Short mmCIF file of C-alpha atoms in Angstrom, two decimals:
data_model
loop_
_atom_site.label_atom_id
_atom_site.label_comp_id
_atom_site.label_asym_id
_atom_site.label_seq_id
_atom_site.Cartn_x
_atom_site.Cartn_y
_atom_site.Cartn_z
CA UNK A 187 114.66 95.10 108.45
CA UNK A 188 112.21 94.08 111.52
CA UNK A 189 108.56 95.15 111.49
CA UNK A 190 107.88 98.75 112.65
CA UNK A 191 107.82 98.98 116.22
CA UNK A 192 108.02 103.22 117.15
CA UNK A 193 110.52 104.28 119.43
CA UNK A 194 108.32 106.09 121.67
CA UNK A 195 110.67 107.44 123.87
CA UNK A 196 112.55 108.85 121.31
CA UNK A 197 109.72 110.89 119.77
CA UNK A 198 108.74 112.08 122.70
CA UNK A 199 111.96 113.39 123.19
CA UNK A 200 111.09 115.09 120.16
CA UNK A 201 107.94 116.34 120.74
CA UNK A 202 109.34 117.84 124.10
CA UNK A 203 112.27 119.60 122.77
CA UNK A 204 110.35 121.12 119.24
CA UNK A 205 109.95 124.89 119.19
CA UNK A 206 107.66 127.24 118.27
CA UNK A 207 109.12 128.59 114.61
CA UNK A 208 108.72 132.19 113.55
CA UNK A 209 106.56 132.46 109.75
CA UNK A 210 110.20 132.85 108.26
CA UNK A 211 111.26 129.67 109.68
CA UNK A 212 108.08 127.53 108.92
CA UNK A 213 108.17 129.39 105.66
CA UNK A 214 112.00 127.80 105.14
CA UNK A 215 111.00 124.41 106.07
CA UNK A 216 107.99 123.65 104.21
CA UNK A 217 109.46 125.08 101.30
CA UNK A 218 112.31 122.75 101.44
CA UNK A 219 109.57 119.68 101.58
CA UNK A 220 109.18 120.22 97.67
CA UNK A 221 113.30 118.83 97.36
CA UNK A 222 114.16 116.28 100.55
CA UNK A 223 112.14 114.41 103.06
CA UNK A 224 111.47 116.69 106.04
CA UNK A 225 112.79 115.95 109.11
CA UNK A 226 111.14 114.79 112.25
CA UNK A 227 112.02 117.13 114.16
CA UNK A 228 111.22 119.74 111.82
CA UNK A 229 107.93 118.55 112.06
CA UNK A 230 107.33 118.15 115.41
CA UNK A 231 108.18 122.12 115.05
CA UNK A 232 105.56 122.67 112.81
CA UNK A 233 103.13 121.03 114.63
CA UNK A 234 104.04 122.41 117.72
CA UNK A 235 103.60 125.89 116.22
CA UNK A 236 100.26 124.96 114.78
CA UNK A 237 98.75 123.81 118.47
CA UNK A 238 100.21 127.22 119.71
CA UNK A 239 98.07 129.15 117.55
CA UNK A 240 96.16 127.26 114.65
CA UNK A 241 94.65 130.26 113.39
CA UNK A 242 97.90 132.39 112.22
CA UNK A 243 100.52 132.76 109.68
CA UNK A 244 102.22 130.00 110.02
CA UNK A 245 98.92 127.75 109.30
CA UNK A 246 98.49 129.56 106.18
CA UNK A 247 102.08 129.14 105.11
CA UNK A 248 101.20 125.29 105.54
CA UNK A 249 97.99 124.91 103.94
CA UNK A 250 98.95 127.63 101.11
CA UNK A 251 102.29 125.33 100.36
CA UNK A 252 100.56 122.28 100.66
CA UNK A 253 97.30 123.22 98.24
CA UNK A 254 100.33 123.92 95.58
CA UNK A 255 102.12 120.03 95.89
CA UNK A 256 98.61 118.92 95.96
CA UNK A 257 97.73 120.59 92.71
CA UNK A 258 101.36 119.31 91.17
CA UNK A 259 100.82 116.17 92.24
CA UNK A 260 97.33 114.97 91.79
CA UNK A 261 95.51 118.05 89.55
CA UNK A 262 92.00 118.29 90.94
CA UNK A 263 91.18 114.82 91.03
CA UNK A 264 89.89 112.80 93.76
CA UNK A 265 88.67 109.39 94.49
CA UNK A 266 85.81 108.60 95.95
CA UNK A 267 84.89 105.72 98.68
CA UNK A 268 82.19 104.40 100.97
CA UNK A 269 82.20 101.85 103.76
CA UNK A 270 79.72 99.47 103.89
CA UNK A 271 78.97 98.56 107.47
CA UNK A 272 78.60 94.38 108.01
CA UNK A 273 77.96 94.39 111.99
CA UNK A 274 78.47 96.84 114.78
CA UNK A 275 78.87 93.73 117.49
CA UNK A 276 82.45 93.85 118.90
CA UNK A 277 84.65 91.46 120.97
CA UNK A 278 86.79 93.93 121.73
CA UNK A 279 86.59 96.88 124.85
CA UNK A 280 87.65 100.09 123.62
CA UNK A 281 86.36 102.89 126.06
CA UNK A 282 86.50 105.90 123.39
CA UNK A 283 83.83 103.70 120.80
CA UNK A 284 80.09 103.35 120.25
CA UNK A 285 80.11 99.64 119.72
CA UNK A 286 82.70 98.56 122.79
CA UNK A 287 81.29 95.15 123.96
CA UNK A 288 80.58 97.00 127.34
CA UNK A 289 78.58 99.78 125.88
CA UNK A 290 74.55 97.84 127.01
CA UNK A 291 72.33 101.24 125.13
CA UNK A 292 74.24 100.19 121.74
CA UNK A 293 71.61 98.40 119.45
CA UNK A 294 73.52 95.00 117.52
CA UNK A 295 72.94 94.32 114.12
CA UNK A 296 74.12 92.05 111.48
CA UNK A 297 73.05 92.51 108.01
CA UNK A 298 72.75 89.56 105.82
CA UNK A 299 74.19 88.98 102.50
CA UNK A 300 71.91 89.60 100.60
CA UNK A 301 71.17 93.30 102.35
CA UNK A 302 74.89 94.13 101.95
CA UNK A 303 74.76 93.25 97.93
CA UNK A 304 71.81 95.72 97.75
CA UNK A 305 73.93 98.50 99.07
CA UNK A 306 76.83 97.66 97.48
CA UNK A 307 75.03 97.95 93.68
CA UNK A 308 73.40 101.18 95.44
CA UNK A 309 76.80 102.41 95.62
CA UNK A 310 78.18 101.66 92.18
CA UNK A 311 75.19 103.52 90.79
CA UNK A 312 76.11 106.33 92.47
CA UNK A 313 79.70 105.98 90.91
CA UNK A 314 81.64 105.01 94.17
CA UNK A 315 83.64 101.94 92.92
CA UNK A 316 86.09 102.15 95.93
CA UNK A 317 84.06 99.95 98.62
CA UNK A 318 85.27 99.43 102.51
CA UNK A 319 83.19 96.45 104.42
CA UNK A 320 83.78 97.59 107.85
CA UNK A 321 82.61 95.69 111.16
CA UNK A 322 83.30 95.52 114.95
CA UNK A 323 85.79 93.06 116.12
CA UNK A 324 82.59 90.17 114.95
CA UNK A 325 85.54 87.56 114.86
CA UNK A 326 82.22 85.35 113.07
CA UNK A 327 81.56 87.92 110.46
CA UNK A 328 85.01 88.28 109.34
CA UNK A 329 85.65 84.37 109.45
CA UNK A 330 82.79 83.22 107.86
CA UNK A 331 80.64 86.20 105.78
CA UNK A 332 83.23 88.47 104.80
CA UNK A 333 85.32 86.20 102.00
CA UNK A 334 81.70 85.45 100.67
CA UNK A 335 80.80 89.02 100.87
CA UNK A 336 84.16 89.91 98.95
CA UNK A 337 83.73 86.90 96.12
CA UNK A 338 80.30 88.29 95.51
CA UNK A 339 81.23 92.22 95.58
CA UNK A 340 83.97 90.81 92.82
CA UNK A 341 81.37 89.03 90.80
CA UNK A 342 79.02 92.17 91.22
CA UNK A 343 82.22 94.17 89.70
CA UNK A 344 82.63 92.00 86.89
CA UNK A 345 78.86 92.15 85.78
CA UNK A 346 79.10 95.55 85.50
CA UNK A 347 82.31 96.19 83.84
CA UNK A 348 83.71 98.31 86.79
CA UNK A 349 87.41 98.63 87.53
CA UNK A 350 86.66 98.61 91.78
CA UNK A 351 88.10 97.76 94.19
CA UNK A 352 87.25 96.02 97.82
CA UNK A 353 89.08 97.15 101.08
CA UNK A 354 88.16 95.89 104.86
CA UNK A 355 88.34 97.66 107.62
CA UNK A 356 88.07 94.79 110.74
CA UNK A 357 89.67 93.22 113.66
CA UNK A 358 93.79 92.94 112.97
CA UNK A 359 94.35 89.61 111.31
CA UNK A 360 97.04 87.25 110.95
CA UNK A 361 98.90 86.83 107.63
CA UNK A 362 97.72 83.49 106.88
CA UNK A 363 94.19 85.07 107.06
CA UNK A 364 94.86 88.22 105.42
CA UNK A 365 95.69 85.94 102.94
CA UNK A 366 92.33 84.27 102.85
CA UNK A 367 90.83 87.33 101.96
CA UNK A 368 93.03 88.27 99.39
CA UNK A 369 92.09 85.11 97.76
CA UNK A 370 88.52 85.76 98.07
CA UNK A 371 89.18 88.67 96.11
CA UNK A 372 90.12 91.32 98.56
CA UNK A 373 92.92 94.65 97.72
CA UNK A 374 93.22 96.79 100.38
CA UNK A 375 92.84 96.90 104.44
CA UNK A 376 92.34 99.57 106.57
CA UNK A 377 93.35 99.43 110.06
CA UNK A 378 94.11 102.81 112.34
CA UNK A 379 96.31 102.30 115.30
CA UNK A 380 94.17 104.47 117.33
CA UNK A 381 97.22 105.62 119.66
CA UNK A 382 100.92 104.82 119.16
CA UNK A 383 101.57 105.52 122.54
CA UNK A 384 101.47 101.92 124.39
CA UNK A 385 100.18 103.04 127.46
CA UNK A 386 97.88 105.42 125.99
CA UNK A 387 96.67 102.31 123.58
CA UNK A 388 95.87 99.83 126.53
CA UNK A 389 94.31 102.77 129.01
CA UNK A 390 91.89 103.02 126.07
CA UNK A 391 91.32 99.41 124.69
CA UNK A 392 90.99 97.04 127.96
CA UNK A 393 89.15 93.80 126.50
CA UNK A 394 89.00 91.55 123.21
CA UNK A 395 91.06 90.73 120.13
CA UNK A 396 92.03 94.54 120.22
CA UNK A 397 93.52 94.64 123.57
CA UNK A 398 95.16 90.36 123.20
CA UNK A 399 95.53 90.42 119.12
CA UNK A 400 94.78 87.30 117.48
CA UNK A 401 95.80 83.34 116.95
CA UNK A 402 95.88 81.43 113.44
CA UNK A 403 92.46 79.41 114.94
CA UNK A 404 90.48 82.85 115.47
CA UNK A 405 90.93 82.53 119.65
CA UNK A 406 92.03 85.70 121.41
CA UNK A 407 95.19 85.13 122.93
CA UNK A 408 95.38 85.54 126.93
CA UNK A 409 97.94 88.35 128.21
CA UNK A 410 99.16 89.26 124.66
CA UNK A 411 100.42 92.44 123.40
CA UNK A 412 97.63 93.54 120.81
CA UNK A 413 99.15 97.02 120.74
CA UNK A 414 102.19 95.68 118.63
CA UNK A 415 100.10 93.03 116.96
CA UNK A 416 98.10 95.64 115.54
CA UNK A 417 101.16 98.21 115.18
CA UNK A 418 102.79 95.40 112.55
CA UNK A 419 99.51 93.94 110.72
CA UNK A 420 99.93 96.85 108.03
CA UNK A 421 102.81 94.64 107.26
CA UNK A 422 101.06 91.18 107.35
CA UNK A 423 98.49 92.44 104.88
CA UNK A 424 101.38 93.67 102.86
CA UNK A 425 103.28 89.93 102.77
CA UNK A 426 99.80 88.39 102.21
CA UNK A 427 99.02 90.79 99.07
CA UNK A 428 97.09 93.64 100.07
CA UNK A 429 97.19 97.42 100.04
CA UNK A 430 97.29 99.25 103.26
CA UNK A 431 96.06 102.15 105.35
CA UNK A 432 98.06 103.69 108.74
CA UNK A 433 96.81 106.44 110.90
CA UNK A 434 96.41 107.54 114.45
CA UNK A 435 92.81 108.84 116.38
CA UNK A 436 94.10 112.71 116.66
CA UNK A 437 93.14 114.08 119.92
CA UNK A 438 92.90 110.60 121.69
CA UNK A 439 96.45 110.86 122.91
CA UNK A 440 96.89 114.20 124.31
CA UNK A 441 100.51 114.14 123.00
CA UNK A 442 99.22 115.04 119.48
CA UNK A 443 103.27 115.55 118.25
CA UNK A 444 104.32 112.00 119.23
CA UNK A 445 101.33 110.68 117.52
CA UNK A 446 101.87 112.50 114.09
CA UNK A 447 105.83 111.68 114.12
CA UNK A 448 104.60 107.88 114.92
CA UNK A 449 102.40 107.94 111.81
CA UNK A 450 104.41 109.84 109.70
CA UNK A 451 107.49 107.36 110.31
CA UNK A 452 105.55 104.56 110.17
CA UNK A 453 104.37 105.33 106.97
CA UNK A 454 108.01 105.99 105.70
CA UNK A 455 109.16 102.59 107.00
CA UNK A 456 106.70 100.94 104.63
CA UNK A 457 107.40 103.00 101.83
CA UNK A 458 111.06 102.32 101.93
CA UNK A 459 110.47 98.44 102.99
CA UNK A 460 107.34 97.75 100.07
CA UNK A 461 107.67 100.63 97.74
CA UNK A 462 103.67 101.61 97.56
CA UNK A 463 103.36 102.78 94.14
CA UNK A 464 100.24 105.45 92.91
CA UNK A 465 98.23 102.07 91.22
CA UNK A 466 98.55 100.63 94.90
CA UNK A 467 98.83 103.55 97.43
CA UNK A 468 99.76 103.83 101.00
CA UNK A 469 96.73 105.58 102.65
CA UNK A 470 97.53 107.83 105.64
CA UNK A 471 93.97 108.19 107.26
CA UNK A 472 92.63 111.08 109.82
CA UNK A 473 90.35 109.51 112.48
CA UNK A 474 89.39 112.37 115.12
CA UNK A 475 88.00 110.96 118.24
CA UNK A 476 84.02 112.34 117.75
CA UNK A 477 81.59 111.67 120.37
CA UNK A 478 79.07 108.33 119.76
CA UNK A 479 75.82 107.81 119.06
CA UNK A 480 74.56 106.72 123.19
CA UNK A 481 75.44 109.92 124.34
CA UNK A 482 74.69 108.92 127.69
CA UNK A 483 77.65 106.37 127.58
CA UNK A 484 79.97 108.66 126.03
CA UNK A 485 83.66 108.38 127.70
CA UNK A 486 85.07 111.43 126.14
CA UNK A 487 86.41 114.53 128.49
CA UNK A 488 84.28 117.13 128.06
CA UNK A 489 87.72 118.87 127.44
CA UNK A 490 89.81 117.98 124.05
CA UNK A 491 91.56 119.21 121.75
CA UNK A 492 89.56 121.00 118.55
CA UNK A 493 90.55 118.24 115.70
CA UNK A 494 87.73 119.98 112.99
CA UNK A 495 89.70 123.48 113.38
CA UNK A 496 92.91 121.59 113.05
CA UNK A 497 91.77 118.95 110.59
CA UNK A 498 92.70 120.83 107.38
CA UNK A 499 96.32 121.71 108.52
CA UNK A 500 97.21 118.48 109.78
CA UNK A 501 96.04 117.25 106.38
CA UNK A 502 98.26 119.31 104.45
CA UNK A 503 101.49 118.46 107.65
CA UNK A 504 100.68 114.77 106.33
CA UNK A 505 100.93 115.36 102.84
CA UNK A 506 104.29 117.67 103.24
CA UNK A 507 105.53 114.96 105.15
CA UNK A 508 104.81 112.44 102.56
CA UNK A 509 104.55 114.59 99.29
CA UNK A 510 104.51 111.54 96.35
CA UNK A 511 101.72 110.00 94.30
CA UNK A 512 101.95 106.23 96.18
CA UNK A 513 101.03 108.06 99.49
CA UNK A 514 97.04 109.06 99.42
CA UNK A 515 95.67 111.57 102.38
CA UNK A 516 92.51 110.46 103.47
CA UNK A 517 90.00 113.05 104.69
CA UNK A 518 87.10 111.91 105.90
CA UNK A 519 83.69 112.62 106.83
CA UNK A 520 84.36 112.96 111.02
CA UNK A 521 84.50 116.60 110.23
CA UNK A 522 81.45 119.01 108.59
CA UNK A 523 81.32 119.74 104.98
CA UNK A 524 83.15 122.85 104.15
CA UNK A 525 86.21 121.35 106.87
CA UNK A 526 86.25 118.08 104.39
CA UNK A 527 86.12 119.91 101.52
CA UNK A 528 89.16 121.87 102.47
CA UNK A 529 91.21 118.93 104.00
CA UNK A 530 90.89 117.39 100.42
CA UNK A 531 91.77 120.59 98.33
CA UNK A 532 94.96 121.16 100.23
CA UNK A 533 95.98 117.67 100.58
CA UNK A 534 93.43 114.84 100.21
CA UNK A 535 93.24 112.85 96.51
CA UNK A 536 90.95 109.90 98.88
CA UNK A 537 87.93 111.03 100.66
CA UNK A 538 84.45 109.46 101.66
CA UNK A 539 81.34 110.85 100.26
CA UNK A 540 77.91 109.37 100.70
CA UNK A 541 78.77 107.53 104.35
CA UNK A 542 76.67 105.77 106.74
CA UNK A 543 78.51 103.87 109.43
CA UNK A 544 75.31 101.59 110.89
CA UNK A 545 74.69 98.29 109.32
CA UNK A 546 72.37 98.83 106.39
CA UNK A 547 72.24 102.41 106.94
CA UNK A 548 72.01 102.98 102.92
CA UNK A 549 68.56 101.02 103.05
CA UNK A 550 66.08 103.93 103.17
CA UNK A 551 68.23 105.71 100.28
CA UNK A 552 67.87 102.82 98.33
CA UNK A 553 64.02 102.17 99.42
CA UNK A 554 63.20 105.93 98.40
CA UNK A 555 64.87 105.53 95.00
CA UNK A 556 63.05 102.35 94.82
CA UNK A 557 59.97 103.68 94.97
CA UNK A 558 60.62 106.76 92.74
CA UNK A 559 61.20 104.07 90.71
CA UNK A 560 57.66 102.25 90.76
CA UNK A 561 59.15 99.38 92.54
CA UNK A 562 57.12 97.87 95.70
CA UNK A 563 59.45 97.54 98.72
CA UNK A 564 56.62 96.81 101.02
CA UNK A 565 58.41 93.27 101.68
CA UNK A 566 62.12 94.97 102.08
CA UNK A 567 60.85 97.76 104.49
CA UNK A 568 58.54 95.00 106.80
CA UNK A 569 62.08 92.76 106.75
CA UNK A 570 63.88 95.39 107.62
CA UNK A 571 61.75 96.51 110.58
CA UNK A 572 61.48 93.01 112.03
CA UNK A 573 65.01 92.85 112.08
CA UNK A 574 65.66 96.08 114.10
CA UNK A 575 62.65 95.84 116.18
CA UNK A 576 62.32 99.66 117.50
CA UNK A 577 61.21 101.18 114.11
CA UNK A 578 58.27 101.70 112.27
CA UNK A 579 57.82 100.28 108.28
CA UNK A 580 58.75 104.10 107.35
CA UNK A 581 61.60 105.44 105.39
CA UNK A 582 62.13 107.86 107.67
CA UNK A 583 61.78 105.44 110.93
CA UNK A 584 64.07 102.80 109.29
CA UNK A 585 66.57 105.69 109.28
CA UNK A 586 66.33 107.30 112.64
CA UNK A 587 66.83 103.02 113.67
CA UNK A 588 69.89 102.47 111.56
CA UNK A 589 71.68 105.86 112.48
CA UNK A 590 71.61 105.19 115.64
CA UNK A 591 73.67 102.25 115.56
CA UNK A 592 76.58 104.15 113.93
CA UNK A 593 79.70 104.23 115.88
CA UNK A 594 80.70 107.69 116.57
CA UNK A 595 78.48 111.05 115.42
CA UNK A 596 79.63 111.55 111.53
CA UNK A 597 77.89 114.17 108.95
CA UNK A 598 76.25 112.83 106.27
CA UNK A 599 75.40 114.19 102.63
CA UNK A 600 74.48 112.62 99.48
CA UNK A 601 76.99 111.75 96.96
CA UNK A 602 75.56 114.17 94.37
CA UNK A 603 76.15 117.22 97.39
CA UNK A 604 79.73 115.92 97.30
CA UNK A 605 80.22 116.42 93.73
CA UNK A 606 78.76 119.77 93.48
CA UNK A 607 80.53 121.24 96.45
CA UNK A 608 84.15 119.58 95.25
CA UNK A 609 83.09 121.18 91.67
CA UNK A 610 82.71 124.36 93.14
CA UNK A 611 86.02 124.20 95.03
CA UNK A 612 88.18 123.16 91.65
CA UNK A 613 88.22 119.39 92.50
CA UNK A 614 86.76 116.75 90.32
CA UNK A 615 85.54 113.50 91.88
CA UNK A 616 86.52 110.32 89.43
CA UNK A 617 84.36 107.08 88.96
CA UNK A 618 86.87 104.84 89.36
CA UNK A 619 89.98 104.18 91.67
CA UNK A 620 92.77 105.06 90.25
CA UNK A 621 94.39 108.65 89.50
CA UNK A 622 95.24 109.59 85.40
CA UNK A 623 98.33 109.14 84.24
CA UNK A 624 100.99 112.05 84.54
CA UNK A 625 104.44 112.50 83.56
CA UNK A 626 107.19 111.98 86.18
CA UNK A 627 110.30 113.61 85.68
CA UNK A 628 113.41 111.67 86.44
CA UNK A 629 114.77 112.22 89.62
CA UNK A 630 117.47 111.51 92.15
CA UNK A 631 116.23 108.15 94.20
CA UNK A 632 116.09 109.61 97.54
CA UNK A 633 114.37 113.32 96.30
CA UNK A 634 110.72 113.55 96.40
CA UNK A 635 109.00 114.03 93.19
CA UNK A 636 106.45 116.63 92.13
CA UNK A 637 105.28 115.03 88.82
CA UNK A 638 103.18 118.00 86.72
CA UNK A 639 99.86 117.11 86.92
CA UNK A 640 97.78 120.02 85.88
#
């Protein structure tokens, strides 16, 4: 079997030719999700019907359905995460992001070693043991500070006793250096295609490794196709060792239909090829194209589609598509609260909490527990103001600094408002990163499973 490449033309074909299903009919086909892999063009119907009217029967049927394999599959538990932003310089031009190496209001940063440990252990105190280094195509950073980033976060682990675990979320990589990174102590990548659609991909991503892919020696390769080198590097990090993560950008590619189908069969094709398994999941992640930080370089149409009203149902369409224990839906914090919160009750058993997507944008957190704590940071907060150089030696300057060098506009709450708000929803957040054990009932090879997990 070849690497995934999507037949585009062919689920487009779909997407055009789906119909609009009456309640009885969506009621029929998500019901039959619970015995046999649903078809794709049953659910290019249901999506179609969604975008026709996201606030009717039919959306209810899906989310009420999928809340109830959600519950049989995964009880209320969830696992936490939080990325750990390494650099927001970028190589590569993507016109839809914050940190595109055209975008001149962006403010670069690169945070040290030493400042990335400290948020790390701020993390793990919290009780998020699931930790994502994420950067900007920084073809240095990734080279040369991320293995000695991961061999530390391992050591940091092993002090402590914690079960974690360490995920990236970079530049796409060759095998041979996946493979570097596995040996440095690495499980898991993240990498979302952005847009499945090739022409849609290269209208948006012009310049850099992410438009050319990349060559064993860390070059960018002139004229190359980095839509299908990033398309197949789920499975180089698969061959070199490591978990994965797939997903599209909803609402980039206004052919929403022909981007779900794309993920959805991707997915499958690396379920059937590598046979995830719950102890190392597939994660099927929900980027929504938000607007950045510079607002006055923002590229996005003042006219797209509404991804936080829709965010919940395509949560649970992912999760009826894929309905097993080795496939995780990842909601994430793109949307507000009470939208996250529901994403993750009807389908999501992987969410972020506690996220800040600017280099060292845990610092003031950690400062102001520092100092509830007696400790001096006088020296940390002066460091950390000579380093951004527009910002003040306060808590609350250092902030304003750092959040503006996040990538797109995100909503932010502390872990603890997490907890509480998942508590009062039924869901229970884990320390740790993997789900408890639950009985699986023997089954036929091709059926899907719904293991009893209450």
């Amino acid at each position: 079997m070849s690497a995934y490449l999507p037949n585009i033309e062919e689920l487009q074909r779909l997407s055009r030719r789906a119909e609009v299903l009456t309640d009885a009919e969506v009621e029929r086909v998500v019901q039959s999700a619970r015995a046999t892999r649903l078809q794709l063009d049953d659910l290019a119907s249901l999506v179609k019907t969604v975008l026709a009217a996201p606030h009717s029967t039919p959306s209810e049927i899906i989310l009420r359905h999928a809340e109830a394999i959600r519950q049989e599959l995964f009880g209320p538990y969830v696992i936490p995460m939080a990325p750990v932003e390494i650099s927001n310089a970028c190589a590569s031009d993507c016109m839809f992001c914050g940190w595109r190496a055209s975008n001149r209001e962006m403010k670069r940063l690169r945070m040290p070693l030493d400042l990335l440990l400290l948020q790390v252990e701020y993390l793990l105190d919290l009780g998020i043991y699931y930790i994502e280094f994420v950067s900007g195509d920084d073809i240095g950073v990734v080279r040369d500070l991320l293995p000695q980033l991961i061999r530390e976060t391992r050591e940091l682990f092993s002090e402590r006793g914690v079960e974690g675990k360490i995920s990236f979320c970079t530049l796409s990589l060759t095998e041979s250096q996946y493979r570097m990174l596995v040996e440095a102590g690495a499980d898991s990548m993240i990498v979302w295609q952005e847009a499945y659609q090739p022409d849609v991909y290269r209208a948006h991503v012009v310049g850099g490794p992410k438009a050319y892919g990349l060559t064993e020696d860390w070059k960018v390769p002139v004229g190359a196709d980095g839509w299908a080198f990033r398309v197949q590097s789920q499975e180089r990090a698969l061959r070199a060792g490591l978990e994965v993560a797939v997903g599209t950008m909803l609402g980039l590619n206004p052919d929403i239909i022909t981007e779900f189908l794309a993920t959805v069969e991707h997915a499958r094709h690396l379920i059937d090829r590598y046979s995830p398994t719950e102890k190392h999941p597939l994660i099927v992640g929900m980027p929504i194209w938000n607007p950045i930080t510079t607002r006055r370089t923002d590229k996005r149409p003042s006219e797209v589609p509404d991804m936080v009203a829709l965010f919940p149902i395509f949560a649970a369409l992912y999760l009826l598509a894929l309905p097993t224990r080795s496939v995780w839906v990842f909601p994430n914090c793109r949307v507000p609260l009470q939208t996250q919160v529901q994403a993750v009750k009807v389908a999501g058993v992987f969410t972020s909490t506690e996220v800040k997507l600017g280099p060292g944008g845990y610092l003031p957190a950690l400062i102001s527990k520092m100092e509830a704590g007696g400790q001096d940071t006088v020296a940390l907060r002066k460091r950390l103001a000579a380093m951004l150089r527009d910002a003040g030696e306060s808590v609350d300057e250092l902030a304003r600094a750092l959040d503006e060098r996040e990538q797109f506009v995100h909503h932010y709450h502390a872990h603890e408002i997490y907890v509480r708000e998942m508590e009062r929803h039924g869901l229970q957040i884990l320390r740790g990163v993997h789900l408890p054990a639950c009985e699986v009932p023997s089954v036929a090879q091709n059926s899907t499973y719904l293991p009893n997990c209450l």
